[in-house]
PDB file of C-alpha atoms in Angstrom:
ATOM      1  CA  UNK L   1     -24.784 -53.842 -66.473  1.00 85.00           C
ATOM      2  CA  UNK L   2     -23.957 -54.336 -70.345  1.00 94.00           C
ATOM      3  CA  UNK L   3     -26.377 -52.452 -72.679  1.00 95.00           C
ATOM      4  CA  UNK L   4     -29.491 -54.517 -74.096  1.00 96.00           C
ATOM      5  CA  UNK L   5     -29.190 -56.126 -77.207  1.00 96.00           C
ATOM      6  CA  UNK L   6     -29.710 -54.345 -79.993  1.00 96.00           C
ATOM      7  CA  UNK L   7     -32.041 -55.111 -82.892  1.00 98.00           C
ATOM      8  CA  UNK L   8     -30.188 -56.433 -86.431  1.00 98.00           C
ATOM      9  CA  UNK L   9     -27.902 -53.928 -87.879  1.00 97.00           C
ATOM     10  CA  UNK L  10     -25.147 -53.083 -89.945  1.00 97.00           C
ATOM     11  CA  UNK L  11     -21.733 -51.451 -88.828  1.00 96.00           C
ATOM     12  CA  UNK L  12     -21.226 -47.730 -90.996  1.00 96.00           C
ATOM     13  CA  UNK L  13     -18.782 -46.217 -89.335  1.00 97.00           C
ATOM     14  CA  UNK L  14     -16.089 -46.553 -86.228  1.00 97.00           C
ATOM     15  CA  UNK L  15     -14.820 -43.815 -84.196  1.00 97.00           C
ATOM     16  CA  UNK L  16     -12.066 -44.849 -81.844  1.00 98.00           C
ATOM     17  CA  UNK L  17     -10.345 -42.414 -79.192  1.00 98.00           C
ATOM     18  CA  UNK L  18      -7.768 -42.925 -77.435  1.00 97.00           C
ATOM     19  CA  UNK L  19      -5.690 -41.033 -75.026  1.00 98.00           C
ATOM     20  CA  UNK L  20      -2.108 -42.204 -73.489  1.00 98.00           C
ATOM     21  CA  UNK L  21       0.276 -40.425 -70.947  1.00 98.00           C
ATOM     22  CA  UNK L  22       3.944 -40.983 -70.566  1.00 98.00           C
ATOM     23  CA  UNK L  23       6.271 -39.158 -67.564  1.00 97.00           C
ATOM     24  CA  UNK L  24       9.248 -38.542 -69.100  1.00 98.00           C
ATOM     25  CA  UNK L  25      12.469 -38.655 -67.817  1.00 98.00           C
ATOM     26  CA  UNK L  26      12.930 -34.721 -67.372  1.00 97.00           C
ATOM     27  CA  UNK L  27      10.096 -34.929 -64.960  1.00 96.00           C
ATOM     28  CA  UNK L  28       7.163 -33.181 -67.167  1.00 98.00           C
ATOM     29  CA  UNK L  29       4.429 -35.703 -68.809  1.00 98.00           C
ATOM     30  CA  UNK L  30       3.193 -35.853 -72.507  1.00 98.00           C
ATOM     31  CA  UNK L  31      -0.446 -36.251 -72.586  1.00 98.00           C
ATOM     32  CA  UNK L  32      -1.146 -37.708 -76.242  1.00 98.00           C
ATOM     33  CA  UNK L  33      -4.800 -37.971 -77.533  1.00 98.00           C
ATOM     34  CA  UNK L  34      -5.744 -39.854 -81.434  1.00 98.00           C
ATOM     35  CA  UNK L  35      -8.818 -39.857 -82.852  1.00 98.00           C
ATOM     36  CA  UNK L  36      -9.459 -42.034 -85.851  1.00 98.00           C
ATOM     37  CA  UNK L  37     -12.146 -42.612 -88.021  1.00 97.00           C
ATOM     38  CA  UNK L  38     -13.158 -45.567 -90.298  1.00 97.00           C
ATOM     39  CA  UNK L  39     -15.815 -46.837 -92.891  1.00 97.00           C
ATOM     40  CA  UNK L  40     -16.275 -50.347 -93.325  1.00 96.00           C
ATOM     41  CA  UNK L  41     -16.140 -49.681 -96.933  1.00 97.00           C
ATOM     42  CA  UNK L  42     -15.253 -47.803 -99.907  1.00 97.00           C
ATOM     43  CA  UNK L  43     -16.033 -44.314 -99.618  1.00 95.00           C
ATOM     44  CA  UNK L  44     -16.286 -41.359-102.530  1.00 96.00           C
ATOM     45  CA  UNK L  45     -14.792 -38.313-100.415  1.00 95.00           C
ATOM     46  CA  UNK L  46     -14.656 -34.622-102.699  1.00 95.00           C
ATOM     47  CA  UNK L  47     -11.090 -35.285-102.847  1.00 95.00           C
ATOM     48  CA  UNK L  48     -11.469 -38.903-104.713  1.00 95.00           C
ATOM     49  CA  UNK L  49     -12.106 -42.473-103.062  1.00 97.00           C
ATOM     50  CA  UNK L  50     -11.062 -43.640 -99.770  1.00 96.00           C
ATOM     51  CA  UNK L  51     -10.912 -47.594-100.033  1.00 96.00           C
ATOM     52  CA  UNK L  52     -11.816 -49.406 -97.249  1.00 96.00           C
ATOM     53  CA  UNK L  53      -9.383 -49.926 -94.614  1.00 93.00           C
ATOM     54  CA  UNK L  54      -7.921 -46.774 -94.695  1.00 96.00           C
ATOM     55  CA  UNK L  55      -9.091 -44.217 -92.407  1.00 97.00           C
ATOM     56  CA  UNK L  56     -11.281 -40.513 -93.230  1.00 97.00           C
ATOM     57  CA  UNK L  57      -9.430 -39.377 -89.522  1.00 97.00           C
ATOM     58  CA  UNK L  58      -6.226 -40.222 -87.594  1.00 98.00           C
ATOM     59  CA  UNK L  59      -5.296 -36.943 -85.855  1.00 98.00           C
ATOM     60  CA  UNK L  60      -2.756 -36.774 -83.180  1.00 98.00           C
ATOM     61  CA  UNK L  61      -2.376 -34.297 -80.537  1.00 98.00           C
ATOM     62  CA  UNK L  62      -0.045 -33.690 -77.260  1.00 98.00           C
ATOM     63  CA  UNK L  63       0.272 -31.761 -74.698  1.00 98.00           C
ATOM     64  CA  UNK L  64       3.482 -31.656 -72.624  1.00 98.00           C
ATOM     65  CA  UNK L  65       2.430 -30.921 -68.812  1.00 98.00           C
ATOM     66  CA  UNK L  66       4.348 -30.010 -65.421  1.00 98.00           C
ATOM     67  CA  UNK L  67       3.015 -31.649 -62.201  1.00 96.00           C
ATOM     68  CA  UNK L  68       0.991 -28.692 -61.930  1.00 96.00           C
ATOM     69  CA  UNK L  69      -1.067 -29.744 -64.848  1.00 97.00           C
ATOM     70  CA  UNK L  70       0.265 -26.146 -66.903  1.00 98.00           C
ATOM     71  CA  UNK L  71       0.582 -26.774 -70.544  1.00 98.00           C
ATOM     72  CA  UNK L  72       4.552 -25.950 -71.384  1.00 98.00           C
ATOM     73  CA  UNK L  73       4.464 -27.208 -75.021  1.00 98.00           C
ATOM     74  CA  UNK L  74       1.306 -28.871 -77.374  1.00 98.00           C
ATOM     75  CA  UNK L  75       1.368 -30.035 -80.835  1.00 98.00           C
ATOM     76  CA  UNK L  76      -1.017 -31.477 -83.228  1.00 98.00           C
ATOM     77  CA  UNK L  77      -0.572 -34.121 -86.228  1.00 98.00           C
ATOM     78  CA  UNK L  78      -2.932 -35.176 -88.941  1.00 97.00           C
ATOM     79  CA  UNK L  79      -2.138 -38.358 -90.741  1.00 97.00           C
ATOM     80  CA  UNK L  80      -5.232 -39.126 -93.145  1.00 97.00           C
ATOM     81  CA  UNK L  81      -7.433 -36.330 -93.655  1.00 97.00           C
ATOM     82  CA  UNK L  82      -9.898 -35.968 -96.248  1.00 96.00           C
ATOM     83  CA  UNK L  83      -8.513 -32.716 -97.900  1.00 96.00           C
ATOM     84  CA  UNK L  84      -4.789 -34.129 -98.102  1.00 96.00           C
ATOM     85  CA  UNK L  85      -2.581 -30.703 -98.028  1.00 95.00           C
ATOM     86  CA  UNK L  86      -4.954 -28.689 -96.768  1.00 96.00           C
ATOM     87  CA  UNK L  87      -6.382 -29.830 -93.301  1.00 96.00           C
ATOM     88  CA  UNK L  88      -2.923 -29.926 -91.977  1.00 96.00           C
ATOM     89  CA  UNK L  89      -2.568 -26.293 -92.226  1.00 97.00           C
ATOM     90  CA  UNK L  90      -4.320 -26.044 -88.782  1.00 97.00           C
ATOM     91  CA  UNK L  91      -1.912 -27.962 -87.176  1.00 97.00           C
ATOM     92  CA  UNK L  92       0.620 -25.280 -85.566  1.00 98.00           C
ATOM     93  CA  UNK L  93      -2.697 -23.384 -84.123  1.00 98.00           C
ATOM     94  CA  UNK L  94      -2.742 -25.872 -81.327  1.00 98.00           C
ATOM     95  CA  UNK L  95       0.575 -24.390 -80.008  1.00 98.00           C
ATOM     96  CA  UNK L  96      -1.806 -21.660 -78.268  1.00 98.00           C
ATOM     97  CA  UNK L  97      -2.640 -24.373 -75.872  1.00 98.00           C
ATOM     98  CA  UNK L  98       0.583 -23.629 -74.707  1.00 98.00           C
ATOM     99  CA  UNK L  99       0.812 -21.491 -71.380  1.00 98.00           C
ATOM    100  CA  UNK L 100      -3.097 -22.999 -70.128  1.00 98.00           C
ATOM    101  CA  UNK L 101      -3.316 -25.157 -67.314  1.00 98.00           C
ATOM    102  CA  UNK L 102      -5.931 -28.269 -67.364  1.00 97.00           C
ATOM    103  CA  UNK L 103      -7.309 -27.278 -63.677  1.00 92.00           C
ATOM    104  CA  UNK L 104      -8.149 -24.061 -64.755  1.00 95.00           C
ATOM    105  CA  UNK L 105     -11.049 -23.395 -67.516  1.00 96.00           C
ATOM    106  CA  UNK L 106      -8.857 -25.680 -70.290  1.00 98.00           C
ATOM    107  CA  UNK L 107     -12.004 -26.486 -72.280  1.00 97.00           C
ATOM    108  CA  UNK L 108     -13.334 -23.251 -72.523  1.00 97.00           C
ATOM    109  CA  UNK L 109     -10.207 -21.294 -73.158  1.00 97.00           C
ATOM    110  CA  UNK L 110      -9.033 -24.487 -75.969  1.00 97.00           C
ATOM    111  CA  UNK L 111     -12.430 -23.404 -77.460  1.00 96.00           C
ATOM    112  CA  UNK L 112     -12.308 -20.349 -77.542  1.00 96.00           C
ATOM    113  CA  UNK L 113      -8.849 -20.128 -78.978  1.00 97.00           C
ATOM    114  CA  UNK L 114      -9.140 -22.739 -81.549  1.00 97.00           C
ATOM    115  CA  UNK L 115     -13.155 -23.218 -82.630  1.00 91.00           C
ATOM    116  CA  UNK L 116     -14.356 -23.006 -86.045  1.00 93.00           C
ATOM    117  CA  UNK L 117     -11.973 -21.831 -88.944  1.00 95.00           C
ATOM    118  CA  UNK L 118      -9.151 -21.084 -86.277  1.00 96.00           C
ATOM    119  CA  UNK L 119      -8.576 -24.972 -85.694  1.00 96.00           C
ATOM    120  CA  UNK L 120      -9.595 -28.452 -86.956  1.00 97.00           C
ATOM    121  CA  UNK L 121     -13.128 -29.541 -85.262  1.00 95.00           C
ATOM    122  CA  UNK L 122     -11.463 -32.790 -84.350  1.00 97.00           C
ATOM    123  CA  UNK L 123      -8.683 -31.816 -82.846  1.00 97.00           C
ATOM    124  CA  UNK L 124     -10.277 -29.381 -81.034  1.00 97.00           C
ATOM    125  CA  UNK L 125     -12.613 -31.972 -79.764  1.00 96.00           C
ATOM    126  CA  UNK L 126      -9.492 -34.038 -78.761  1.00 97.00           C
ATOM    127  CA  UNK L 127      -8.586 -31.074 -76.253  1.00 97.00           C
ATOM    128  CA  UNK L 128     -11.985 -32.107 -74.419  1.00 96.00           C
ATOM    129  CA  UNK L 129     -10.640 -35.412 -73.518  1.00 96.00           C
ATOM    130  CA  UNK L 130      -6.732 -33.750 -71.940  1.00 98.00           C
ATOM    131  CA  UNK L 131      -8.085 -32.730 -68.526  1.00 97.00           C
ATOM    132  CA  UNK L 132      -9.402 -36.424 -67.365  1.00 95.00           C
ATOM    133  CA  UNK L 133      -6.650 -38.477 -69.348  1.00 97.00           C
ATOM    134  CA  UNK L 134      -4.093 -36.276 -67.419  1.00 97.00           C
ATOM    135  CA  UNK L 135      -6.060 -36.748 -63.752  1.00 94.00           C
ATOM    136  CA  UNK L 136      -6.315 -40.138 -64.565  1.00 94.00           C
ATOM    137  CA  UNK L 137      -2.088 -40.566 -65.344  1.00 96.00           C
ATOM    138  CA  UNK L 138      -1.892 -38.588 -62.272  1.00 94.00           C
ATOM    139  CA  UNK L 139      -4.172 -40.586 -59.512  1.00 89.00           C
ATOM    140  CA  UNK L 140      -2.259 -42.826 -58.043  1.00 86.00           C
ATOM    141  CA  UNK L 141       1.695 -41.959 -59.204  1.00 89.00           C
ATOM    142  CA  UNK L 142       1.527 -38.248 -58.876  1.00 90.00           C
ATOM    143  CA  UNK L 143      -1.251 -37.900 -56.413  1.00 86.00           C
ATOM    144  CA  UNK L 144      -1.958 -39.951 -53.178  1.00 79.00           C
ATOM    145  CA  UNK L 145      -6.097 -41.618 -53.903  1.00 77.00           C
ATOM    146  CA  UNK L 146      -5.786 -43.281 -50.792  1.00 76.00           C
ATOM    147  CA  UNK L 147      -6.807 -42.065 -47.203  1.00 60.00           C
ATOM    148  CA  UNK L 148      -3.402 -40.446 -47.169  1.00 42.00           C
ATOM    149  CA  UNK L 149      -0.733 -39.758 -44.190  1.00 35.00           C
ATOM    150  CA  UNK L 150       1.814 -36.934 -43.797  1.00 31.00           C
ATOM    151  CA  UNK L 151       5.403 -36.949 -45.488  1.00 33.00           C
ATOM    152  CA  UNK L 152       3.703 -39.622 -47.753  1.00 37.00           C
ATOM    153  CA  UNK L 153       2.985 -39.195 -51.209  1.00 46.00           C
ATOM    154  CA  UNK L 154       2.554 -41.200 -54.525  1.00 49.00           C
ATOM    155  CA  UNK L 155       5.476 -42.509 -56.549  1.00 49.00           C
ATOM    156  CA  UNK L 156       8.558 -44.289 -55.458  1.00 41.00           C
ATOM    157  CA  UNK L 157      10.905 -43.258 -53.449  1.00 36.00           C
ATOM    158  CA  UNK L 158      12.885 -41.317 -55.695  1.00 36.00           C
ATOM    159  CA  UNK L 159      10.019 -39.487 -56.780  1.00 45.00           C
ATOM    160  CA  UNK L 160       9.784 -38.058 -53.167  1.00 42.00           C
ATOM    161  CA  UNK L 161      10.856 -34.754 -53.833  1.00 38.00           C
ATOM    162  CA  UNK L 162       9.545 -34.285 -57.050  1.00 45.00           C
ATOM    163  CA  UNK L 163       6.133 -35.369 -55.236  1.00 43.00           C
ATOM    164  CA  UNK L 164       6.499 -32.676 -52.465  1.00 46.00           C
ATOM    165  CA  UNK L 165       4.006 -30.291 -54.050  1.00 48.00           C
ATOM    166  CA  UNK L 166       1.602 -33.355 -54.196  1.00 44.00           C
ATOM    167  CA  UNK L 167       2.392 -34.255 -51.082  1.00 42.00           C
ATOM    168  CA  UNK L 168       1.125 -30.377 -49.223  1.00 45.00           C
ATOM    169  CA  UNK L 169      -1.590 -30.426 -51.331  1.00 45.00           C
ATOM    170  CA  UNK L 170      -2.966 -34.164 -50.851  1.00 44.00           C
ATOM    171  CA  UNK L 171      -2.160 -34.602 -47.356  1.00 50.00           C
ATOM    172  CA  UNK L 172      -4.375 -36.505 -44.470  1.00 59.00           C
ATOM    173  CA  UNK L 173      -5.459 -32.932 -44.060  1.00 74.00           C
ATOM    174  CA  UNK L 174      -7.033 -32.828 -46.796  1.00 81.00           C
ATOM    175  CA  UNK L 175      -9.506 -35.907 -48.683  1.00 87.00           C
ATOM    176  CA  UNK L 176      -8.240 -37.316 -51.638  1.00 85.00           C
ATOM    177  CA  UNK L 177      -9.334 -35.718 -54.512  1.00 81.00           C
ATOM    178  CA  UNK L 178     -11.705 -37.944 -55.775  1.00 86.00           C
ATOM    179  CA  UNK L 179     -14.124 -37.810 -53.330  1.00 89.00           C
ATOM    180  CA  UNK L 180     -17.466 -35.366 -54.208  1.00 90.00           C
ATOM    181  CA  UNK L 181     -16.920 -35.316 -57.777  1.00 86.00           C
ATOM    182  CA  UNK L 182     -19.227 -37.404 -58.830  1.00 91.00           C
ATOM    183  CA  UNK L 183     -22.154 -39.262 -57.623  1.00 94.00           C
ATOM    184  CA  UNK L 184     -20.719 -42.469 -56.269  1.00 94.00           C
ATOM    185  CA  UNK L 185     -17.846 -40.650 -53.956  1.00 92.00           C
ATOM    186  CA  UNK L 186     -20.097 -38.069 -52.968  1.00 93.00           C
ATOM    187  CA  UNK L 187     -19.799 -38.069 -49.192  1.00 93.00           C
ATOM    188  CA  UNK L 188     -22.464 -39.155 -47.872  1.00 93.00           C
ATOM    189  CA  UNK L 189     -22.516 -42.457 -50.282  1.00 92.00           C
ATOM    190  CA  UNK L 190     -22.186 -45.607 -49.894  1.00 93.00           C
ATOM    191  CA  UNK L 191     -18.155 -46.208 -51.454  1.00 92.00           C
ATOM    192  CA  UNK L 192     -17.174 -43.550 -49.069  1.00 92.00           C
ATOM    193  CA  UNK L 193     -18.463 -44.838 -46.626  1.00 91.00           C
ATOM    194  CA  UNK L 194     -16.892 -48.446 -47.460  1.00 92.00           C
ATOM    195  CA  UNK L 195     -13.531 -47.405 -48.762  1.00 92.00           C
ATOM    196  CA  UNK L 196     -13.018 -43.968 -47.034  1.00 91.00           C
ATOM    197  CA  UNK L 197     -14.605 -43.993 -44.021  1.00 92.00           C
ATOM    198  CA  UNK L 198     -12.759 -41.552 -42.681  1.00 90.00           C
ATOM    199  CA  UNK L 199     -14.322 -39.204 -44.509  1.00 91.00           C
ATOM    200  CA  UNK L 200     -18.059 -40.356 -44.744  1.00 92.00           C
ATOM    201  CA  UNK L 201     -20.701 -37.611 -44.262  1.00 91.00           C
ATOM    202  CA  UNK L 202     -16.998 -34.839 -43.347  1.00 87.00           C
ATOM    203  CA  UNK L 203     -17.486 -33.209 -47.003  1.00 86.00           C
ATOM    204  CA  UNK L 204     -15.570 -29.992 -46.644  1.00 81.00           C
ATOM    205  CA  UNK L 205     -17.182 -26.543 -46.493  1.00 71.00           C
ATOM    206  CA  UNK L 206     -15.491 -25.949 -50.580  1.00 61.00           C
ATOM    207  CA  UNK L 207     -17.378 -29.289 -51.605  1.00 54.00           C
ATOM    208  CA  UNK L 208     -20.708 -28.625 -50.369  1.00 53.00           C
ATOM    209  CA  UNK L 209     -20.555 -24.520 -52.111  1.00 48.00           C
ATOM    210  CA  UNK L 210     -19.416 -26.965 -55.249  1.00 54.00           C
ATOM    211  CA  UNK L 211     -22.809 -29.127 -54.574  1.00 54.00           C
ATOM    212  CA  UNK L 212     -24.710 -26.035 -54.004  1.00 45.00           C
ATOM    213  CA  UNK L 213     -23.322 -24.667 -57.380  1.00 50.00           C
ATOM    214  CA  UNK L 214     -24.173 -27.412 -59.318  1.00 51.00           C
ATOM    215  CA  UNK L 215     -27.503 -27.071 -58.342  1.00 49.00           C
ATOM    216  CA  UNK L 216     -27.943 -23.438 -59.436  1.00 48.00           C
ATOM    217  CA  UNK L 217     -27.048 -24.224 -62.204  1.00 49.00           C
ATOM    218  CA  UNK L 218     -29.154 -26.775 -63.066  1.00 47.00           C
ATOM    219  CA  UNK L 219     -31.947 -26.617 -65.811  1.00 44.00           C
ATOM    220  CA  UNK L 220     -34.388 -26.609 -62.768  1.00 42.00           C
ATOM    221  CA  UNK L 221     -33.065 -23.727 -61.249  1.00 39.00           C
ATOM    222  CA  UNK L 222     -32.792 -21.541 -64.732  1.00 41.00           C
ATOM    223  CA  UNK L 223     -29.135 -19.973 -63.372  1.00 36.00           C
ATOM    224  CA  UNK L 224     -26.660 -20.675 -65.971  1.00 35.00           C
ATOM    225  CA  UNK L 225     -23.489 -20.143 -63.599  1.00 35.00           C
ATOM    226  CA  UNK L 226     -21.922 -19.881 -59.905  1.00 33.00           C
ATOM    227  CA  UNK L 227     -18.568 -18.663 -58.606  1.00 34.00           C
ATOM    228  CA  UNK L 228     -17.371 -18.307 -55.128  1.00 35.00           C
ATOM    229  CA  UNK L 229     -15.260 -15.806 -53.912  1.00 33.00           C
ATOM    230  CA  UNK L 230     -12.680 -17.025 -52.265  1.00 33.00           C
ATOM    231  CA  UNK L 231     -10.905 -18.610 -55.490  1.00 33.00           C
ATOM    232  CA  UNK L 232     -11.456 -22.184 -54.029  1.00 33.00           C
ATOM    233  CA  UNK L 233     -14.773 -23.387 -55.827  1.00 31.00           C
ATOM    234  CA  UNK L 234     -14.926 -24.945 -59.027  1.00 33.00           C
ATOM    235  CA  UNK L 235     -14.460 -23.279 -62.373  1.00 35.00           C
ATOM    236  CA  UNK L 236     -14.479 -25.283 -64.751  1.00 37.00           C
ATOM    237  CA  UNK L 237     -15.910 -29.163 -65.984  1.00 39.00           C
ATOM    238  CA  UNK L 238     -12.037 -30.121 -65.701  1.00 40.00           C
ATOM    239  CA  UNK L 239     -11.790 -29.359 -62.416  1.00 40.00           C
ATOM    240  CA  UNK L 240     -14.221 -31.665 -61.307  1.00 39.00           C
ATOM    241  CA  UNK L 241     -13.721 -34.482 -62.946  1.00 40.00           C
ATOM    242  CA  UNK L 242     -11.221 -36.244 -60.914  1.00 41.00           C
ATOM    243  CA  UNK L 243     -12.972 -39.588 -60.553  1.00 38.00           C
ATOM    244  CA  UNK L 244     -10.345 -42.380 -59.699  1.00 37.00           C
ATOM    245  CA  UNK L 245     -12.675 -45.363 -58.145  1.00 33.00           C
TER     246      UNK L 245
END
């Protein structure tokens, strides 16, 4: 359903983000993520005047990733900038993204390595956006989304062995990885029920401490957090944000 119309206005600014992965022909993945932003107009910046048509933002930033989703390289790029000179100063920082691994607490560690003066605020931001883009490159190619069978996983045939550790991990053994994280392919919904039948109303025992979790730490509930024990649950927002429909 689109949004409702809106009343008259008048366009001010544009912020456009986009994100983009590649698998490269060594067998890692760059992960590349641009945010730009525009005025419709001339614009008097402390540095002197913008004219319209040339951006206030465009800041790159990529991440090189294995199959496992760990971060083996990263670097950042500012094009236009307001403080020509000076904002790209923060640019090598985002080499301590190096060594995380988008499964595992990315956001919060990206934060809390490269917030305020330590980093660009933009930038930074653009880190928020690595976990999904890189599940999304990965549904389908790298990992099976489909009911899945053993011995089979994504990719072409050459990609078989390269795909084994997808392959153990995303097995008919297991659902695919989309399912419970989020509230259409929750299990006991209707598109799981349609599309992966198999699995309707089966959520496994890790999904339903993940449900559980979610609820404690709802406003409602006034708990801020929840862990499990055996290293399975969720950890992170990246973690569960494999949504593929």
């Amino acid at each position: 359903m689109p949004l409702s119309p809106p009343v008259s206005r008048q366009l001010r600014h544009r912020r456009a983000i986009r994100a983009e992965a590649y698998e490269r022909a060594d067998g890692l993945w760059d992960v590349e993520a641009c945010l730009t932003d525009e005025k419709p107009r001339d614009v008097v910046l402390a540095s002197g005047v913008r004219p319209n048509g040339q951006p206030i933002h465009e800041l790159w930033l990529r991440i090189t990733i294995d199959r496992k989703l760990n971060v083996v390289d990263a670097e950042a790029s500012s094009d236009w900038v307001p403080y020509p000179g000076l904002c790209q100063a923060s640019n090598p920082a985002y080499r301590a993204l190096i060594g995380l691994n988008l499964f595992n607490n990315f956001r919060r560690d990206a934060a809390r390595l490269l917030a305020g003066t330590a980093g660009c605020t933009h930038l930074t931001e653009l880190c928020a956006l690595l976990p999904t883009a890189a599940i999304q490159a990965f549904a389908g190619d790298v990992w099976n989304t489909n009911e899945g069978t053993p011995g089979a996983a994504a990719g072409s045939g050459t990609e078989q062995a390269r795909s084994k550790d997808s392959t153990d991990e995303h097995s008919n053994n297991k659902p695919p990885f989309q399912l419970g994280r989020c509230h259409a392919l929750r299990f006991d919904g209707e598109a799981v029920q349609q599309f992966y039948p198999r699995w309707y109303g089966r959520a496994p025992r890790s999904a339903e401490r993940a449900d559980i979790a979610r609820h404690r730490a709802s406003p409602e509930s006034g708990v801020t957090g929840a862990g499990d024990s055996d290293g399975q649950e969720v950890h992170s927002n990246s973690q569960t944000e494999g949504n593929h429909a």
